[in-house]
């Protein structure tokens, strides 16, 4: 395999057509081979860099299948040979030397499964992922073999899974492998093997519950208010949602215990993070008001509400002797990352993994609470916009914008129908939030409100950068809600 020659044009064609390649990486002038290691006869483990373009310098991990000298370059992720060889090497441990003097180091769990005859690849519909996942059977037990495409991102999942082994909160780690850069000595995770966690994300039963409400909406509203209808319809999920909330709190306790060193958690840098939020708010104003799709008055009102929230938080955060403690968190929690049956958390992205690591103080379990709250807001608004569009024969962008500006573009029964659908979806979302994340009064915590504002601004900036007015409208309709009574009287 070491005699295989990979032509630049082959590599270019492979990467530009790769569905996982981010858009800025696809715009590179060319791709340069930085380093590689040979994984037996199964694959070349290539490290490739984008040269020129907006992602210039970013590196990617590309296992390449070059068996048989076919002259056709293909990624190896889909092959039995690569997955089996990588998993076996991980489980047994060891090291490969790279062409430029680096290493690829494999480590497996002590006493973990092994043996050539015990590992095989199974069929698996992974859905969309920017990384590569394969389902492997190891000693009769299903495992995931996951490889990370982008080498320079801060991937901490393998170490976090290893540290959380035995808690029952995350999939059981079986091993991982990393690339050590010969120039800098920096370690970059390439892949991880962990026990497959079956089940669906919490978004699946929530979607089923909300969609089953719509056919009976008119009849149900004849007997009760949107709030009463939502509470009644969610009753079958109440116990499980409360259990999921307790599970999340237990995860944070276990994570803090596994990552901490016994020293007190430092104060969260709330004042600094508020200043950053204020800067981003000012930057976004011009971009948002210039969007011709978004209703101008609603945009102005939303930014007025966010300005008021910043002022209210500043008044609290500048009080002498006031501080808030943080702690480690999942880091990028989506509804789909909280598995429903059995309860488990996947795709950990904890920002800082030790008290001595950068960013330890600037994280909080409330980030995960806020992430799920924002996820519920997107989820319920999207479902309502789709349902209202179907009822009115309109486009979902029209109904989403209608939910933002009071359905100014609709008249008569159409306006009433749109507002009714969104009112029920909002009541349903608030009930799910209370069951899963605690009562609405908990939202008045200054730190939680600060983290909510930061995430809302981050997502609004992302939606502008990617020309997504539909999603920006969701951000703005929830920004408007910041002008609520608790903003006027905040206590630490």
mmCIF file of N, CA and C in Angstrom, residues 276-380:
data_model
loop_
_atom_site.group_PDB
_atom_site.id
_atom_site.type_symbol
_atom_site.label_atom_id
_atom_site.label_comp_id
_atom_site.label_asym_id
_atom_site.label_seq_id
_atom_site.Cartn_x
_atom_site.Cartn_y
_atom_site.Cartn_z
ATOM 1 N N UNK A 276 -19.880 40.804 26.107
ATOM 2 C CA UNK A 276 -19.806 40.187 24.783
ATOM 3 C C UNK A 276 -21.189 40.132 24.130
ATOM 4 N N UNK A 277 -22.208 39.807 24.931
ATOM 5 C CA UNK A 277 -23.573 39.750 24.399
ATOM 6 C C UNK A 277 -24.023 41.129 23.931
ATOM 7 N N UNK A 278 -23.659 42.160 24.681
ATOM 8 C CA UNK A 278 -24.043 43.517 24.316
ATOM 9 C C UNK A 278 -23.382 43.931 22.992
ATOM 10 N N UNK A 279 -22.139 43.537 22.804
ATOM 11 C CA UNK A 279 -21.452 43.840 21.544
ATOM 12 C C UNK A 279 -22.115 43.134 20.377
ATOM 13 N N UNK A 280 -22.449 41.874 20.575
ATOM 14 C CA UNK A 280 -23.089 41.120 19.488
ATOM 15 C C UNK A 280 -24.469 41.688 19.180
ATOM 16 N N UNK A 281 -25.195 42.112 20.198
ATOM 17 C CA UNK A 281 -26.508 42.703 19.988
ATOM 18 C C UNK A 281 -26.395 43.941 19.095
ATOM 19 N N UNK A 282 -25.391 44.781 19.383
ATOM 20 C CA UNK A 282 -25.198 45.983 18.569
ATOM 21 C C UNK A 282 -24.828 45.627 17.134
ATOM 22 N N UNK A 283 -24.007 44.610 16.950
ATOM 23 C CA UNK A 283 -23.601 44.191 15.613
ATOM 24 C C UNK A 283 -24.787 43.667 14.804
ATOM 25 N N UNK A 284 -25.701 42.974 15.468
ATOM 26 C CA UNK A 284 -26.802 42.318 14.765
ATOM 27 C C UNK A 284 -27.917 43.278 14.381
ATOM 28 N N UNK A 285 -27.998 44.415 15.033
ATOM 29 C CA UNK A 285 -29.137 45.304 14.797
ATOM 30 C C UNK A 285 -29.229 45.728 13.326
ATOM 31 N N UNK A 286 -28.128 46.217 12.779
ATOM 32 C CA UNK A 286 -28.149 46.672 11.397
ATOM 33 C C UNK A 286 -28.461 45.544 10.437
ATOM 34 N N UNK A 287 -27.877 44.378 10.673
ATOM 35 C CA UNK A 287 -28.107 43.244 9.774
ATOM 36 C C UNK A 287 -29.570 42.805 9.797
ATOM 37 N N UNK A 288 -30.170 42.830 10.999
ATOM 38 C CA UNK A 288 -31.543 42.345 11.129
ATOM 39 C C UNK A 288 -32.540 43.332 10.555
ATOM 40 N N UNK A 289 -32.350 44.608 10.841
ATOM 41 C CA UNK A 289 -33.279 45.608 10.316
ATOM 42 C C UNK A 289 -33.182 45.724 8.797
ATOM 43 N N UNK A 290 -32.047 45.321 8.239
ATOM 44 C CA UNK A 290 -31.878 45.405 6.782
ATOM 45 C C UNK A 290 -32.506 44.230 6.046
ATOM 46 N N UNK A 291 -32.957 43.208 6.771
ATOM 47 C CA UNK A 291 -33.554 42.029 6.121
ATOM 48 C C UNK A 291 -34.962 42.386 5.661
ATOM 49 N N UNK A 292 -35.201 42.414 4.358
ATOM 50 C CA UNK A 292 -36.515 42.841 3.868
ATOM 51 C C UNK A 292 -37.628 41.842 4.153
ATOM 52 N N UNK A 293 -37.278 40.602 4.491
ATOM 53 C CA UNK A 293 -38.299 39.582 4.719
ATOM 54 C C UNK A 293 -38.948 39.762 6.093
ATOM 55 N N UNK A 294 -38.180 40.216 7.070
ATOM 56 C CA UNK A 294 -38.658 40.298 8.445
ATOM 57 C C UNK A 294 -39.457 41.579 8.667
ATOM 58 N N UNK A 295 -40.593 41.507 9.372
ATOM 59 C CA UNK A 295 -41.414 42.704 9.604
ATOM 60 C C UNK A 295 -40.669 43.726 10.456
ATOM 61 N N UNK A 296 -40.535 44.942 9.940
ATOM 62 C CA UNK A 296 -39.671 45.956 10.545
ATOM 63 C C UNK A 296 -40.079 46.290 11.976
ATOM 64 N N UNK A 297 -41.365 46.449 12.209
ATOM 65 C CA UNK A 297 -41.793 46.827 13.557
ATOM 66 C C UNK A 297 -41.468 45.723 14.565
ATOM 67 N N UNK A 298 -41.683 44.480 14.185
ATOM 68 C CA UNK A 298 -41.373 43.365 15.085
ATOM 69 C C UNK A 298 -39.880 43.305 15.386
ATOM 70 N N UNK A 299 -39.061 43.577 14.376
ATOM 71 C CA UNK A 299 -37.607 43.595 14.576
ATOM 72 C C UNK A 299 -37.240 44.669 15.591
ATOM 73 N N UNK A 300 -37.786 45.872 15.413
ATOM 74 C CA UNK A 300 -37.467 46.957 16.353
ATOM 75 C C UNK A 300 -37.920 46.614 17.770
ATOM 76 N N UNK A 301 -39.102 46.053 17.894
ATOM 77 C CA UNK A 301 -39.607 45.691 19.220
ATOM 78 C C UNK A 301 -38.754 44.602 19.864
ATOM 79 N N UNK A 302 -38.314 43.634 19.062
ATOM 80 C CA UNK A 302 -37.483 42.549 19.590
ATOM 81 C C UNK A 302 -36.151 43.092 20.101
ATOM 82 N N UNK A 303 -35.539 43.979 19.342
ATOM 83 C CA UNK A 303 -34.264 44.540 19.785
ATOM 84 C C UNK A 303 -34.452 45.464 20.988
ATOM 85 N N UNK A 304 -35.580 46.142 21.059
ATOM 86 C CA UNK A 304 -35.874 46.945 22.247
ATOM 87 C C UNK A 304 -35.973 46.039 23.475
ATOM 88 N N UNK A 305 -36.621 44.882 23.310
ATOM 89 C CA UNK A 305 -36.737 43.930 24.417
ATOM 90 C C UNK A 305 -35.373 43.397 24.833
ATOM 91 N N UNK A 306 -34.519 43.095 23.855
ATOM 92 C CA UNK A 306 -33.186 42.587 24.189
ATOM 93 C C UNK A 306 -32.327 43.672 24.828
ATOM 94 N N UNK A 307 -32.468 44.919 24.377
ATOM 95 C CA UNK A 307 -31.767 46.029 25.041
ATOM 96 C C UNK A 307 -32.200 46.132 26.495
ATOM 97 N N UNK A 308 -33.504 45.992 26.736
ATOM 98 C CA UNK A 308 -34.007 46.046 28.101
ATOM 99 C C UNK A 308 -33.481 44.900 28.953
ATOM 100 N N UNK A 309 -33.353 43.743 28.343
ATOM 101 C CA UNK A 309 -32.825 42.589 29.076
ATOM 102 C C UNK A 309 -31.365 42.814 29.447
ATOM 103 N N UNK A 310 -30.580 43.358 28.543
ATOM 104 C CA UNK A 310 -29.188 43.669 28.842
ATOM 105 C C UNK A 310 -29.100 44.660 30.001
ATOM 106 N N UNK A 311 -29.918 45.692 29.975
ATOM 107 C CA UNK A 311 -29.888 46.697 31.040
ATOM 108 C C UNK A 311 -30.283 46.091 32.385
ATOM 109 N N UNK A 312 -31.311 45.239 32.387
ATOM 110 C CA UNK A 312 -31.739 44.611 33.628
ATOM 111 C C UNK A 312 -30.656 43.689 34.179
ATOM 112 N N UNK A 313 -30.015 42.929 33.307
ATOM 113 C CA UNK A 313 -28.953 42.030 33.756
ATOM 114 C C UNK A 313 -27.736 42.815 34.232
ATOM 115 N N UNK A 314 -27.422 43.911 33.563
ATOM 116 C CA UNK A 314 -26.276 44.711 33.985
ATOM 117 C C UNK A 314 -26.480 45.234 35.408
ATOM 118 N N UNK A 315 -27.714 45.630 35.715
ATOM 119 C CA UNK A 315 -28.008 46.136 37.048
ATOM 120 C C UNK A 315 -27.774 45.072 38.121
ATOM 121 N N UNK A 316 -28.060 43.825 37.780
ATOM 122 C CA UNK A 316 -27.858 42.728 38.731
ATOM 123 C C UNK A 316 -26.386 42.346 38.813
ATOM 124 N N UNK A 317 -25.743 42.215 37.662
ATOM 125 C CA UNK A 317 -24.381 41.683 37.617
ATOM 126 C C UNK A 317 -23.355 42.645 38.185
ATOM 127 N N UNK A 318 -23.706 43.926 38.297
ATOM 128 C CA UNK A 318 -22.753 44.890 38.840
ATOM 129 C C UNK A 318 -22.938 45.129 40.334
ATOM 130 N N UNK A 319 -23.868 44.417 40.945
ATOM 131 C CA UNK A 319 -24.044 44.573 42.385
ATOM 132 C C UNK A 319 -22.836 44.012 43.120
ATOM 133 N N UNK A 320 -22.352 44.710 44.142
ATOM 134 C CA UNK A 320 -21.189 44.221 44.904
ATOM 135 C C UNK A 320 -21.488 42.892 45.591
ATOM 136 N N UNK A 321 -20.511 42.006 45.535
ATOM 137 C CA UNK A 321 -20.615 40.733 46.241
ATOM 138 C C UNK A 321 -21.507 39.695 45.601
ATOM 139 N N UNK A 322 -22.037 39.973 44.411
ATOM 140 C CA UNK A 322 -22.919 39.022 43.740
ATOM 141 C C UNK A 322 -22.115 38.183 42.756
ATOM 142 N N UNK A 323 -22.265 36.878 42.825
ATOM 143 C CA UNK A 323 -21.560 35.991 41.890
ATOM 144 C C UNK A 323 -22.371 34.723 41.685
ATOM 145 N N UNK A 324 -22.021 33.996 40.630
ATOM 146 C CA UNK A 324 -22.697 32.737 40.305
ATOM 147 C C UNK A 324 -21.650 31.680 39.993
ATOM 148 N N UNK A 325 -21.938 30.467 40.437
ATOM 149 C CA UNK A 325 -21.040 29.350 40.176
ATOM 150 C C UNK A 325 -21.487 28.625 38.908
ATOM 151 N N UNK A 326 -20.515 28.156 38.155
ATOM 152 C CA UNK A 326 -20.819 27.393 36.956
ATOM 153 C C UNK A 326 -20.575 25.910 37.181
ATOM 154 N N UNK A 327 -19.998 25.261 36.189
ATOM 155 C CA UNK A 327 -19.723 23.833 36.254
ATOM 156 C C UNK A 327 -19.760 23.236 34.870
ATOM 157 N N UNK A 328 -19.191 22.060 34.680
ATOM 158 C CA UNK A 328 -19.151 21.452 33.346
ATOM 159 C C UNK A 328 -20.544 21.058 32.862
ATOM 160 N N UNK A 329 -20.691 20.965 31.540
ATOM 161 C CA UNK A 329 -21.979 20.672 30.931
ATOM 162 C C UNK A 329 -21.772 19.816 29.687
ATOM 163 N N UNK A 330 -22.864 19.388 29.087
ATOM 164 C CA UNK A 330 -22.791 18.627 27.836
ATOM 165 C C UNK A 330 -22.108 19.459 26.763
ATOM 166 N N UNK A 331 -22.547 20.712 26.613
ATOM 167 C CA UNK A 331 -21.857 21.634 25.734
ATOM 168 C C UNK A 331 -22.543 21.930 24.417
ATOM 169 N N UNK A 332 -23.304 20.991 23.879
ATOM 170 C CA UNK A 332 -24.015 21.234 22.617
ATOM 171 C C UNK A 332 -25.249 20.347 22.591
ATOM 172 N N UNK A 333 -26.106 20.531 23.589
ATOM 173 C CA UNK A 333 -27.223 19.612 23.796
ATOM 174 C C UNK A 333 -28.403 19.974 22.899
ATOM 175 N N UNK A 334 -28.838 18.997 22.109
ATOM 176 C CA UNK A 334 -30.029 19.120 21.292
ATOM 177 C C UNK A 334 -31.057 18.100 21.783
ATOM 178 N N UNK A 335 -32.308 18.284 21.401
ATOM 179 C CA UNK A 335 -33.337 17.330 21.819
ATOM 180 C C UNK A 335 -32.977 15.915 21.399
ATOM 181 N N UNK A 336 -32.391 15.774 20.228
ATOM 182 C CA UNK A 336 -32.059 14.436 19.725
ATOM 183 C C UNK A 336 -30.900 13.799 20.484
ATOM 184 N N UNK A 337 -30.141 14.586 21.258
ATOM 185 C CA UNK A 337 -29.011 14.039 22.019
ATOM 186 C C UNK A 337 -29.426 13.458 23.364
ATOM 187 N N UNK A 338 -30.652 13.735 23.791
ATOM 188 C CA UNK A 338 -31.176 13.156 25.028
ATOM 189 C C UNK A 338 -32.066 11.987 24.633
ATOM 190 N N UNK A 339 -31.529 10.775 24.759
ATOM 191 C CA UNK A 339 -32.277 9.594 24.341
ATOM 192 C C UNK A 339 -33.382 9.299 25.344
ATOM 193 N N UNK A 340 -34.474 8.770 24.824
ATOM 194 C CA UNK A 340 -35.724 8.650 25.587
ATOM 195 C C UNK A 340 -35.824 7.319 26.334
ATOM 196 N N UNK A 341 -35.653 6.198 25.644
ATOM 197 C CA UNK A 341 -35.753 4.879 26.288
ATOM 198 C C UNK A 341 -34.682 3.946 25.736
ATOM 199 N N UNK A 342 -33.680 3.599 26.553
ATOM 200 C CA UNK A 342 -33.428 4.089 27.917
ATOM 201 C C UNK A 342 -32.802 5.479 27.876
ATOM 202 N N UNK A 343 -32.919 6.215 28.975
ATOM 203 C CA UNK A 343 -32.355 7.560 29.051
ATOM 204 C C UNK A 343 -30.837 7.508 28.935
ATOM 205 N N UNK A 344 -30.299 8.351 28.077
ATOM 206 C CA UNK A 344 -28.845 8.438 27.888
ATOM 207 C C UNK A 344 -28.544 9.743 27.165
ATOM 208 N N UNK A 345 -27.309 10.206 27.292
ATOM 209 C CA UNK A 345 -26.855 11.409 26.597
ATOM 210 C C UNK A 345 -25.745 11.036 25.634
ATOM 211 N N UNK A 346 -25.823 11.539 24.415
ATOM 212 C CA UNK A 346 -24.824 11.228 23.393
ATOM 213 C C UNK A 346 -24.227 12.522 22.853
ATOM 214 N N UNK A 347 -23.123 12.393 22.106
ATOM 215 C CA UNK A 347 -22.464 13.507 21.416
ATOM 216 C C UNK A 347 -22.016 14.615 22.361
ATOM 217 N N UNK A 348 -21.271 14.239 23.389
ATOM 218 C CA UNK A 348 -20.787 15.218 24.353
ATOM 219 C C UNK A 348 -19.796 16.195 23.717
ATOM 220 N N UNK A 349 -19.933 17.484 24.068
ATOM 221 C CA UNK A 349 -19.047 18.523 23.542
ATOM 222 C C UNK A 349 -18.614 19.475 24.659
ATOM 223 N N UNK A 350 -18.414 18.953 25.852
ATOM 224 C CA UNK A 350 -18.063 19.775 27.008
ATOM 225 C C UNK A 350 -16.915 20.720 26.679
ATOM 226 N N UNK A 351 -17.090 22.044 26.905
ATOM 227 C CA UNK A 351 -16.065 23.008 26.486
ATOM 228 C C UNK A 351 -14.718 22.835 27.176
ATOM 229 N N UNK A 352 -14.709 22.480 28.458
ATOM 230 C CA UNK A 352 -13.454 22.374 29.196
ATOM 231 C C UNK A 352 -13.524 21.141 30.091
ATOM 232 N N UNK A 353 -12.463 20.333 30.098
ATOM 233 C CA UNK A 353 -12.551 19.022 30.737
ATOM 234 C C UNK A 353 -11.738 18.893 32.013
ATOM 235 N N UNK A 354 -11.172 19.993 32.535
ATOM 236 C CA UNK A 354 -10.391 19.923 33.770
ATOM 237 C C UNK A 354 -10.256 21.320 34.358
ATOM 238 N N UNK A 355 -10.153 21.430 35.688
ATOM 239 C CA UNK A 355 -9.988 22.746 36.318
ATOM 240 C C UNK A 355 -8.762 23.504 35.835
ATOM 241 N N UNK A 356 -7.780 22.776 35.320
ATOM 242 C CA UNK A 356 -6.560 23.432 34.832
ATOM 243 C C UNK A 356 -6.651 23.806 33.351
ATOM 244 N N UNK A 357 -7.716 23.415 32.675
ATOM 245 C CA UNK A 357 -7.852 23.663 31.235
ATOM 246 C C UNK A 357 -8.499 25.024 30.994
ATOM 247 N N UNK A 358 -8.193 25.647 29.858
ATOM 248 C CA UNK A 358 -8.803 26.942 29.539
ATOM 249 C C UNK A 358 -10.321 26.844 29.494
ATOM 250 N N UNK A 359 -10.992 27.889 29.967
ATOM 251 C CA UNK A 359 -12.436 27.959 29.882
ATOM 252 C C UNK A 359 -13.202 27.230 30.957
ATOM 253 N N UNK A 360 -12.513 26.704 31.976
ATOM 254 C CA UNK A 360 -13.197 25.918 33.008
ATOM 255 C C UNK A 360 -14.267 26.745 33.721
ATOM 256 N N UNK A 361 -13.949 27.990 34.057
ATOM 257 C CA UNK A 361 -14.906 28.813 34.801
ATOM 258 C C UNK A 361 -16.084 29.237 33.942
ATOM 259 N N UNK A 362 -15.855 29.396 32.650
ATOM 260 C CA UNK A 362 -16.871 29.969 31.753
ATOM 261 C C UNK A 362 -17.779 28.895 31.170
ATOM 262 N N UNK A 363 -18.319 28.034 32.017
ATOM 263 C CA UNK A 363 -19.283 27.043 31.570
ATOM 264 C C UNK A 363 -20.238 26.773 32.723
ATOM 265 N N UNK A 364 -21.415 26.287 32.396
ATOM 266 C CA UNK A 364 -22.435 26.077 33.418
ATOM 267 C C UNK A 364 -23.409 25.009 32.964
ATOM 268 N N UNK A 365 -23.920 24.171 33.899
ATOM 269 C CA UNK A 365 -24.983 23.225 33.531
ATOM 270 C C UNK A 365 -26.218 23.925 32.966
ATOM 271 N N UNK A 366 -26.402 25.197 33.335
ATOM 272 C CA UNK A 366 -27.543 25.933 32.802
ATOM 273 C C UNK A 366 -27.443 26.127 31.287
ATOM 274 N N UNK A 367 -26.247 25.998 30.728
ATOM 275 C CA UNK A 367 -26.126 26.046 29.272
ATOM 276 C C UNK A 367 -26.933 24.925 28.627
ATOM 277 N N UNK A 368 -26.936 23.760 29.249
ATOM 278 C CA UNK A 368 -27.705 22.642 28.710
ATOM 279 C C UNK A 368 -29.205 22.877 28.874
ATOM 280 N N UNK A 369 -29.596 23.455 30.008
ATOM 281 C CA UNK A 369 -31.002 23.786 30.231
ATOM 282 C C UNK A 369 -31.478 24.772 29.165
ATOM 283 N N UNK A 370 -30.675 25.794 28.927
ATOM 284 C CA UNK A 370 -31.011 26.804 27.921
ATOM 285 C C UNK A 370 -31.030 26.194 26.519
ATOM 286 N N UNK A 371 -30.087 25.305 26.240
ATOM 287 C CA UNK A 371 -30.040 24.668 24.920
ATOM 288 C C UNK A 371 -31.318 23.885 24.655
ATOM 289 N N UNK A 372 -31.796 23.134 25.656
ATOM 290 C CA UNK A 372 -33.035 22.389 25.477
ATOM 291 C C UNK A 372 -34.227 23.332 25.384
ATOM 292 N N UNK A 373 -34.218 24.417 26.163
ATOM 293 C CA UNK A 373 -35.289 25.397 26.073
ATOM 294 C C UNK A 373 -35.358 25.996 24.669
ATOM 295 N N UNK A 374 -34.214 26.381 24.119
ATOM 296 C CA UNK A 374 -34.189 26.930 22.763
ATOM 297 C C UNK A 374 -34.587 25.859 21.742
ATOM 298 N N UNK A 375 -34.143 24.622 21.980
ATOM 299 C CA UNK A 375 -34.536 23.544 21.083
ATOM 300 C C UNK A 375 -36.044 23.361 21.050
ATOM 301 N N UNK A 376 -36.689 23.448 22.224
ATOM 302 C CA UNK A 376 -38.137 23.334 22.289
ATOM 303 C C UNK A 376 -38.820 24.494 21.561
ATOM 304 N N UNK A 377 -38.217 25.686 21.651
ATOM 305 C CA UNK A 377 -38.795 26.840 20.969
ATOM 306 C C UNK A 377 -38.772 26.660 19.457
ATOM 307 N N UNK A 378 -37.649 26.218 18.931
ATOM 308 C CA UNK A 378 -37.578 25.943 17.492
ATOM 309 C C UNK A 378 -38.552 24.834 17.104
ATOM 310 N N UNK A 379 -38.565 23.796 17.900
ATOM 311 C CA UNK A 379 -39.368 22.609 17.609
ATOM 312 C C UNK A 379 -40.853 22.959 17.539
ATOM 313 N N UNK A 380 -41.380 23.605 18.587
ATOM 314 C CA UNK A 380 -42.810 23.886 18.651
ATOM 315 C C UNK A 380 -43.226 24.911 17.597
#
